[in-house]
Amino acid sequence: MSGQPDQLAQLKSRIDARLTARTRSLVAPLRCRIAQHHAKDDLEARSLSYQPVEIGLRWGPVWSIAWFRLTASLTTTTKPLHLRFSSGTEATLWHNGAPIHGLDVNHTLIPLDITSPNIELFIEAACNRPLGATTFFWDDPAEHARWKEELPGRLDFAELVRVNPAWRSLDIAARFALALLSLNDLDSSRRAAIHAALHETLDAASTADSDD
């Protein structure tokens, strides 16, 4: 399809603005501290020396380990809560000496069962990708460049959010449709049908109420 990369980029921008932005609402940012040391679990990690860091932190090098201590004090307990976190790498949320959820750049939301307004979370991050530190030909050029840097890790975000399940489901479906449109061997009639359905969905979303 002529101009396909530009059209796909425009569609992604519309999905970001009209769907993704509605999938969650911020409850509170998390205060972040980092300790670049090994620990066998979060119980041992509590005794490490942590330094405060800001969102945007670059960390590494490849194959190194960092523990992130995330804290927040809420005025009230809002349920259900999700942790939204990305270290730009593989990571694991720990609780009471056990790993409870994995994270990577494509999996950044974790449901939390929290009753206390005083939040303290420990995340073990490994400075590598899901299949190591090697990039592949289909990866974005920015991804190739990042993993050639001395400090490829990125603290992209760390916050508590409330997730809207309906908008999240629609956002996931739209991104799946976008991925289908990027396939070179998709026949023209199917491409046209997916393209039309995606535009119709985005047009409807632009006038819909974002509340539950």
PDB file of C-alpha atoms in Angstrom:
ATOM      1  CA  MET A   1       0.000   0.000   0.000  1.00  0.00           C
ATOM      2  CA  SER A   2       1.512   3.268  -1.106  1.00  0.00           C
ATOM      3  CA  GLY A   3       2.402   5.508   1.807  1.00  0.00           C
ATOM      4  CA  GLN A   4       1.700   2.682   4.249  1.00  0.00           C
ATOM      5  CA  PRO A   5       4.361   3.669   6.859  1.00  0.00           C
ATOM      6  CA  ASP A   6       2.978   7.205   7.059  1.00  0.00           C
ATOM      7  CA  GLN A   7      -0.605   5.942   7.299  1.00  0.00           C
ATOM      8  CA  LEU A   8       0.323   3.477  10.018  1.00  0.00           C
ATOM      9  CA  ALA A   9       2.104   6.216  11.958  1.00  0.00           C
ATOM     10  CA  GLN A  10      -0.980   8.427  11.704  1.00  0.00           C
ATOM     11  CA  LEU A  11      -3.213   5.587  12.881  1.00  0.00           C
ATOM     12  CA  LYS A  12      -0.926   4.896  15.834  1.00  0.00           C
ATOM     13  CA  SER A  13      -1.046   8.566  16.781  1.00  0.00           C
ATOM     14  CA  ARG A  14      -4.863   8.488  16.706  1.00  0.00           C
ATOM     15  CA  ILE A  15      -4.949   5.323  18.812  1.00  0.00           C
ATOM     16  CA  ASP A  16      -2.617   6.929  21.354  1.00  0.00           C
ATOM     17  CA  ALA A  17      -4.768  10.037  21.597  1.00  0.00           C
ATOM     18  CA  ARG A  18      -8.276   8.590  21.379  1.00  0.00           C
ATOM     19  CA  LEU A  19      -7.953   5.197  23.044  1.00  0.00           C
ATOM     20  CA  THR A  20      -4.736   4.762  25.040  1.00  0.00           C
ATOM     21  CA  ALA A  21      -5.167   8.065  26.858  1.00  0.00           C
ATOM     22  CA  ARG A  22      -8.526   6.798  28.148  1.00  0.00           C
ATOM     23  CA  THR A  23      -7.330   3.414  29.384  1.00  0.00           C
ATOM     24  CA  ARG A  24      -6.037   4.755  32.687  1.00  0.00           C
ATOM     25  CA  SER A  25      -6.154   7.711  35.054  1.00  0.00           C
ATOM     26  CA  LEU A  26      -3.357   8.771  37.368  1.00  0.00           C
ATOM     27  CA  VAL A  27      -3.850   8.136  41.084  1.00  0.00           C
ATOM     28  CA  ALA A  28      -0.373   9.155  42.275  1.00  0.00           C
ATOM     29  CA  PRO A  29       3.219   9.270  41.036  1.00  0.00           C
ATOM     30  CA  LEU A  30       5.659   7.013  42.891  1.00  0.00           C
ATOM     31  CA  ARG A  31       8.831   8.252  44.538  1.00  0.00           C
ATOM     32  CA  CYS A  32      11.714   6.209  43.115  1.00  0.00           C
ATOM     33  CA  ARG A  33      14.984   5.084  44.644  1.00  0.00           C
ATOM     34  CA  ILE A  34      17.566   2.768  43.104  1.00  0.00           C
ATOM     35  CA  ALA A  35      20.196   0.380  44.461  1.00  0.00           C
ATOM     36  CA  GLN A  36      22.428  -1.301  41.890  1.00  0.00           C
ATOM     37  CA  HIS A  37      23.285  -4.360  43.937  1.00  0.00           C
ATOM     38  CA  HIS A  38      22.315  -8.021  43.954  1.00  0.00           C
ATOM     39  CA  ALA A  39      19.822  -9.327  46.500  1.00  0.00           C
ATOM     40  CA  LYS A  40      18.148 -12.724  46.579  1.00  0.00           C
ATOM     41  CA  ASP A  41      14.683 -11.268  47.198  1.00  0.00           C
ATOM     42  CA  ASP A  42      12.828  -8.147  48.300  1.00  0.00           C
ATOM     43  CA  LEU A  43      13.355  -8.973  51.970  1.00  0.00           C
ATOM     44  CA  GLU A  44      17.115  -8.829  51.504  1.00  0.00           C
ATOM     45  CA  ALA A  45      16.768  -5.844  49.168  1.00  0.00           C
ATOM     46  CA  ARG A  46      15.230  -3.783  51.978  1.00  0.00           C
ATOM     47  CA  SER A  47      18.667  -3.535  53.600  1.00  0.00           C
ATOM     48  CA  LEU A  48      20.358  -2.080  50.498  1.00  0.00           C
ATOM     49  CA  SER A  49      21.396   1.570  50.270  1.00  0.00           C
ATOM     50  CA  TYR A  50      19.054   3.432  47.907  1.00  0.00           C
ATOM     51  CA  GLN A  51      19.538   6.718  46.090  1.00  0.00           C
ATOM     52  CA  PRO A  52      16.638   8.896  44.879  1.00  0.00           C
ATOM     53  CA  VAL A  53      16.221   9.077  41.098  1.00  0.00           C
ATOM     54  CA  GLU A  54      13.927  10.821  38.656  1.00  0.00           C
ATOM     55  CA  ILE A  55      11.873   9.561  35.742  1.00  0.00           C
ATOM     56  CA  GLY A  56      14.119   9.484  32.676  1.00  0.00           C
ATOM     57  CA  LEU A  57      17.023   7.885  34.523  1.00  0.00           C
ATOM     58  CA  ARG A  58      19.416   5.971  32.273  1.00  0.00           C
ATOM     59  CA  TRP A  59      20.944   2.960  33.941  1.00  0.00           C
ATOM     60  CA  GLY A  60      23.083  -0.078  33.146  1.00  0.00           C
ATOM     61  CA  PRO A  61      25.322  -1.495  31.849  1.00  0.00           C
ATOM     62  CA  VAL A  62      23.933  -4.541  30.046  1.00  0.00           C
ATOM     63  CA  TRP A  63      23.409  -7.568  32.340  1.00  0.00           C
ATOM     64  CA  SER A  64      23.580  -5.476  35.502  1.00  0.00           C
ATOM     65  CA  ILE A  65      20.911  -5.696  38.214  1.00  0.00           C
ATOM     66  CA  ALA A  66      19.106  -2.835  39.929  1.00  0.00           C
ATOM     67  CA  TRP A  67      16.503  -2.790  42.672  1.00  0.00           C
ATOM     68  CA  PHE A  68      13.896  -0.039  42.611  1.00  0.00           C
ATOM     69  CA  ARG A  69      12.107   0.987  45.804  1.00  0.00           C
ATOM     70  CA  LEU A  70       8.832   2.737  44.989  1.00  0.00           C
ATOM     71  CA  THR A  71       6.814   4.592  47.619  1.00  0.00           C
ATOM     72  CA  ALA A  72       3.749   6.794  47.869  1.00  0.00           C
ATOM     73  CA  SER A  73       1.406   8.054  50.576  1.00  0.00           C
ATOM     74  CA  LEU A  74      -2.230   8.231  49.509  1.00  0.00           C
ATOM     75  CA  THR A  75      -4.862  10.233  51.328  1.00  0.00           C
ATOM     76  CA  THR A  76      -7.310   7.371  50.762  1.00  0.00           C
ATOM     77  CA  THR A  77      -7.042   3.855  49.380  1.00  0.00           C
ATOM     78  CA  THR A  78      -8.433   3.793  45.848  1.00  0.00           C
ATOM     79  CA  LYS A  79      -9.437   0.390  44.465  1.00  0.00           C
ATOM     80  CA  PRO A  80      -8.678  -1.218  42.155  1.00  0.00           C
ATOM     81  CA  LEU A  81      -5.132   0.076  41.792  1.00  0.00           C
ATOM     82  CA  HIS A  82      -2.560  -0.808  39.135  1.00  0.00           C
ATOM     83  CA  LEU A  83       1.167  -0.235  39.174  1.00  0.00           C
ATOM     84  CA  ARG A  84       2.387   1.267  35.894  1.00  0.00           C
ATOM     85  CA  PHE A  85       6.140   0.845  35.700  1.00  0.00           C
ATOM     86  CA  SER A  86       8.894   0.467  33.123  1.00  0.00           C
ATOM     87  CA  SER A  87      12.635   0.271  33.654  1.00  0.00           C
ATOM     88  CA  GLY A  88      13.073  -0.109  29.887  1.00  0.00           C
ATOM     89  CA  THR A  89      14.187  -3.691  30.565  1.00  0.00           C
ATOM     90  CA  GLU A  90      13.077  -6.971  32.072  1.00  0.00           C
ATOM     91  CA  ALA A  91      11.900  -6.599  35.680  1.00  0.00           C
ATOM     92  CA  THR A  92      10.084  -8.451  38.456  1.00  0.00           C
ATOM     93  CA  LEU A  93       7.786  -7.180  41.201  1.00  0.00           C
ATOM     94  CA  TRP A  94       8.500  -8.924  44.527  1.00  0.00           C
ATOM     95  CA  HIS A  95       6.353  -9.207  47.646  1.00  0.00           C
ATOM     96  CA  ASN A  96       7.170 -10.914  50.950  1.00  0.00           C
ATOM     97  CA  GLY A  97      10.129 -12.832  49.552  1.00  0.00           C
ATOM     98  CA  ALA A  98       8.424 -14.093  46.392  1.00  0.00           C
ATOM     99  CA  PRO A  99       8.287 -12.874  42.766  1.00  0.00           C
ATOM    100  CA  ILE A 100       4.673 -12.055  41.915  1.00  0.00           C
ATOM    101  CA  HIS A 101       4.696 -10.434  38.466  1.00  0.00           C
ATOM    102  CA  GLY A 102       7.033  -9.943  35.516  1.00  0.00           C
ATOM    103  CA  LEU A 103       7.470  -6.700  33.598  1.00  0.00           C
ATOM    104  CA  ASP A 104       9.040  -5.609  30.310  1.00  0.00           C
ATOM    105  CA  VAL A 105       8.526  -2.771  27.819  1.00  0.00           C
ATOM    106  CA  ASN A 106       5.385  -4.485  26.474  1.00  0.00           C
ATOM    107  CA  HIS A 107       3.956  -5.413  29.876  1.00  0.00           C
ATOM    108  CA  THR A 108       3.874  -2.405  32.156  1.00  0.00           C
ATOM    109  CA  LEU A 109       0.652  -2.750  34.188  1.00  0.00           C
ATOM    110  CA  ILE A 110       0.266  -4.846  37.341  1.00  0.00           C
ATOM    111  CA  PRO A 111      -2.949  -5.077  39.403  1.00  0.00           C
ATOM    112  CA  LEU A 112      -2.307  -4.431  43.077  1.00  0.00           C
ATOM    113  CA  ASP A 113      -4.217  -5.719  46.088  1.00  0.00           C
ATOM    114  CA  ILE A 114      -3.409  -2.922  48.505  1.00  0.00           C
ATOM    115  CA  THR A 115      -5.407  -1.857  51.544  1.00  0.00           C
ATOM    116  CA  SER A 116      -2.924   0.550  53.143  1.00  0.00           C
ATOM    117  CA  PRO A 117      -2.541   4.140  51.886  1.00  0.00           C
ATOM    118  CA  ASN A 118       1.206   3.849  52.549  1.00  0.00           C
ATOM    119  CA  ILE A 119       2.658   2.171  49.452  1.00  0.00           C
ATOM    120  CA  GLU A 120       6.059   0.472  49.329  1.00  0.00           C
ATOM    121  CA  LEU A 121       7.013  -1.729  46.364  1.00  0.00           C
ATOM    122  CA  PHE A 122      10.266  -3.454  45.418  1.00  0.00           C
ATOM    123  CA  ILE A 123      11.174  -4.232  41.811  1.00  0.00           C
ATOM    124  CA  GLU A 124      14.213  -6.158  40.641  1.00  0.00           C
ATOM    125  CA  ALA A 125      15.293  -4.990  37.169  1.00  0.00           C
ATOM    126  CA  ALA A 126      17.737  -6.786  34.879  1.00  0.00           C
ATOM    127  CA  CYS A 127      19.381  -4.707  32.170  1.00  0.00           C
ATOM    128  CA  ASN A 128      18.480  -6.976  29.271  1.00  0.00           C
ATOM    129  CA  ARG A 129      15.637  -7.697  26.860  1.00  0.00           C
ATOM    130  CA  PRO A 130      13.284 -10.722  27.055  1.00  0.00           C
ATOM    131  CA  LEU A 131      15.642 -12.770  24.842  1.00  0.00           C
ATOM    132  CA  GLY A 132      18.928 -11.293  26.022  1.00  0.00           C
ATOM    133  CA  ALA A 133      20.545  -8.044  24.962  1.00  0.00           C
ATOM    134  CA  THR A 134      20.529  -8.683  21.211  1.00  0.00           C
ATOM    135  CA  THR A 135      18.256  -6.676  18.938  1.00  0.00           C
ATOM    136  CA  PHE A 136      16.578  -8.083  15.832  1.00  0.00           C
ATOM    137  CA  PHE A 137      16.052  -6.769  12.317  1.00  0.00           C
ATOM    138  CA  TRP A 138      12.379  -6.005  12.986  1.00  0.00           C
ATOM    139  CA  ASP A 139      13.102  -3.805  16.005  1.00  0.00           C
ATOM    140  CA  ASP A 140      12.671  -0.056  15.791  1.00  0.00           C
ATOM    141  CA  PRO A 141      15.889   1.858  14.899  1.00  0.00           C
ATOM    142  CA  ALA A 142      15.683   3.641  18.252  1.00  0.00           C
ATOM    143  CA  GLU A 143      15.705   0.257  19.984  1.00  0.00           C
ATOM    144  CA  HIS A 144      18.840  -0.788  18.083  1.00  0.00           C
ATOM    145  CA  ALA A 145      20.558   2.466  19.042  1.00  0.00           C
ATOM    146  CA  ARG A 146      19.535   2.223  22.710  1.00  0.00           C
ATOM    147  CA  TRP A 147      21.033  -1.228  23.194  1.00  0.00           C
ATOM    148  CA  LYS A 148      24.351  -0.066  21.781  1.00  0.00           C
ATOM    149  CA  GLU A 149      24.622   2.564  24.533  1.00  0.00           C
ATOM    150  CA  GLU A 150      26.620   2.141  27.734  1.00  0.00           C
ATOM    151  CA  LEU A 151      23.447   2.653  29.803  1.00  0.00           C
ATOM    152  CA  PRO A 152      20.540   1.164  27.824  1.00  0.00           C
ATOM    153  CA  GLY A 153      18.106   0.975  30.767  1.00  0.00           C
ATOM    154  CA  ARG A 154      15.427   3.669  31.053  1.00  0.00           C
ATOM    155  CA  LEU A 155      13.171   4.549  33.955  1.00  0.00           C
ATOM    156  CA  ASP A 156      10.253   5.511  31.727  1.00  0.00           C
ATOM    157  CA  PHE A 157       7.462   5.811  34.304  1.00  0.00           C
ATOM    158  CA  ALA A 158       6.491   4.741  37.818  1.00  0.00           C
ATOM    159  CA  GLU A 159       2.997   5.556  39.001  1.00  0.00           C
ATOM    160  CA  LEU A 160      -0.231   4.247  40.479  1.00  0.00           C
ATOM    161  CA  VAL A 161      -3.186   4.331  38.119  1.00  0.00           C
ATOM    162  CA  ARG A 162      -6.802   3.288  37.842  1.00  0.00           C
ATOM    163  CA  VAL A 163      -7.478   1.259  34.705  1.00  0.00           C
ATOM    164  CA  ASN A 164     -10.656   1.474  32.647  1.00  0.00           C
ATOM    165  CA  PRO A 165     -11.197  -2.123  31.443  1.00  0.00           C
ATOM    166  CA  ALA A 166     -13.499  -1.255  28.536  1.00  0.00           C
ATOM    167  CA  TRP A 167     -11.165   1.309  27.013  1.00  0.00           C
ATOM    168  CA  ARG A 168      -8.166  -0.945  27.640  1.00  0.00           C
ATOM    169  CA  SER A 169      -9.796  -3.839  25.774  1.00  0.00           C
ATOM    170  CA  LEU A 170     -10.614  -1.556  22.864  1.00  0.00           C
ATOM    171  CA  ASP A 171      -7.074  -0.169  22.860  1.00  0.00           C
ATOM    172  CA  ILE A 172      -5.576  -3.687  22.748  1.00  0.00           C
ATOM    173  CA  ALA A 173      -7.881  -4.665  19.868  1.00  0.00           C
ATOM    174  CA  ALA A 174      -6.997  -1.513  17.930  1.00  0.00           C
ATOM    175  CA  ARG A 175      -3.270  -2.143  18.342  1.00  0.00           C
ATOM    176  CA  PHE A 176      -3.724  -5.723  17.168  1.00  0.00           C
ATOM    177  CA  ALA A 177      -5.512  -4.406  14.074  1.00  0.00           C
ATOM    178  CA  LEU A 178      -2.658  -1.945  13.521  1.00  0.00           C
ATOM    179  CA  ALA A 179      -0.159  -4.825  13.714  1.00  0.00           C
ATOM    180  CA  LEU A 180      -2.148  -6.721  11.084  1.00  0.00           C
ATOM    181  CA  LEU A 181      -2.033  -3.707   8.779  1.00  0.00           C
ATOM    182  CA  SER A 182       1.763  -3.715   9.008  1.00  0.00           C
ATOM    183  CA  LEU A 183       1.963  -7.206   7.462  1.00  0.00           C
ATOM    184  CA  ASN A 184       3.274  -7.100   3.905  1.00  0.00           C
ATOM    185  CA  ASP A 185       1.409 -10.243   2.829  1.00  0.00           C
ATOM    186  CA  LEU A 186      -2.052  -9.118   3.968  1.00  0.00           C
ATOM    187  CA  ASP A 187      -4.398  -9.242   0.964  1.00  0.00           C
ATOM    188  CA  SER A 188      -5.853  -5.947  -0.228  1.00  0.00           C
ATOM    189  CA  SER A 189      -9.520  -6.707   0.553  1.00  0.00           C
ATOM    190  CA  ARG A 190      -8.755  -7.740   4.139  1.00  0.00           C
ATOM    191  CA  ARG A 191      -6.462  -4.744   4.561  1.00  0.00           C
ATOM    192  CA  ALA A 192      -9.189  -2.398   3.367  1.00  0.00           C
ATOM    193  CA  ALA A 193     -11.764  -3.946   5.724  1.00  0.00           C
ATOM    194  CA  ILE A 194      -9.472  -3.693   8.766  1.00  0.00           C
ATOM    195  CA  HIS A 195      -8.476  -0.161   7.833  1.00  0.00           C
ATOM    196  CA  ALA A 196     -12.125   0.933   7.511  1.00  0.00           C
ATOM    197  CA  ALA A 197     -13.145  -0.733  10.796  1.00  0.00           C
ATOM    198  CA  LEU A 198     -10.250   0.876  12.657  1.00  0.00           C
ATOM    199  CA  HIS A 199     -11.082   4.332  11.313  1.00  0.00           C
ATOM    200  CA  GLU A 200     -14.749   3.834  12.240  1.00  0.00           C
ATOM    201  CA  THR A 201     -13.784   2.839  15.781  1.00  0.00           C
ATOM    202  CA  LEU A 202     -11.478   5.824  16.197  1.00  0.00           C
ATOM    203  CA  ASP A 203     -14.076   8.232  14.808  1.00  0.00           C
ATOM    204  CA  ALA A 204     -16.659   6.895  17.266  1.00  0.00           C
ATOM    205  CA  ALA A 205     -14.162   7.091  20.149  1.00  0.00           C
ATOM    206  CA  SER A 206     -13.506  10.749  19.422  1.00  0.00           C
ATOM    207  CA  THR A 207     -17.046  11.661  20.431  1.00  0.00           C
ATOM    208  CA  ALA A 208     -17.597   9.068  23.180  1.00  0.00           C
ATOM    209  CA  ASP A 209     -17.694   9.879  26.859  1.00  0.00           C
ATOM    210  CA  SER A 210     -14.454   8.676  28.491  1.00  0.00           C
ATOM    211  CA  ASP A 211     -16.152   7.814  31.777  1.00  0.00           C
ATOM    212  CA  ASP A 212     -17.080   4.231  32.719  1.00  0.00           C
TER     213      ASP A 212
END
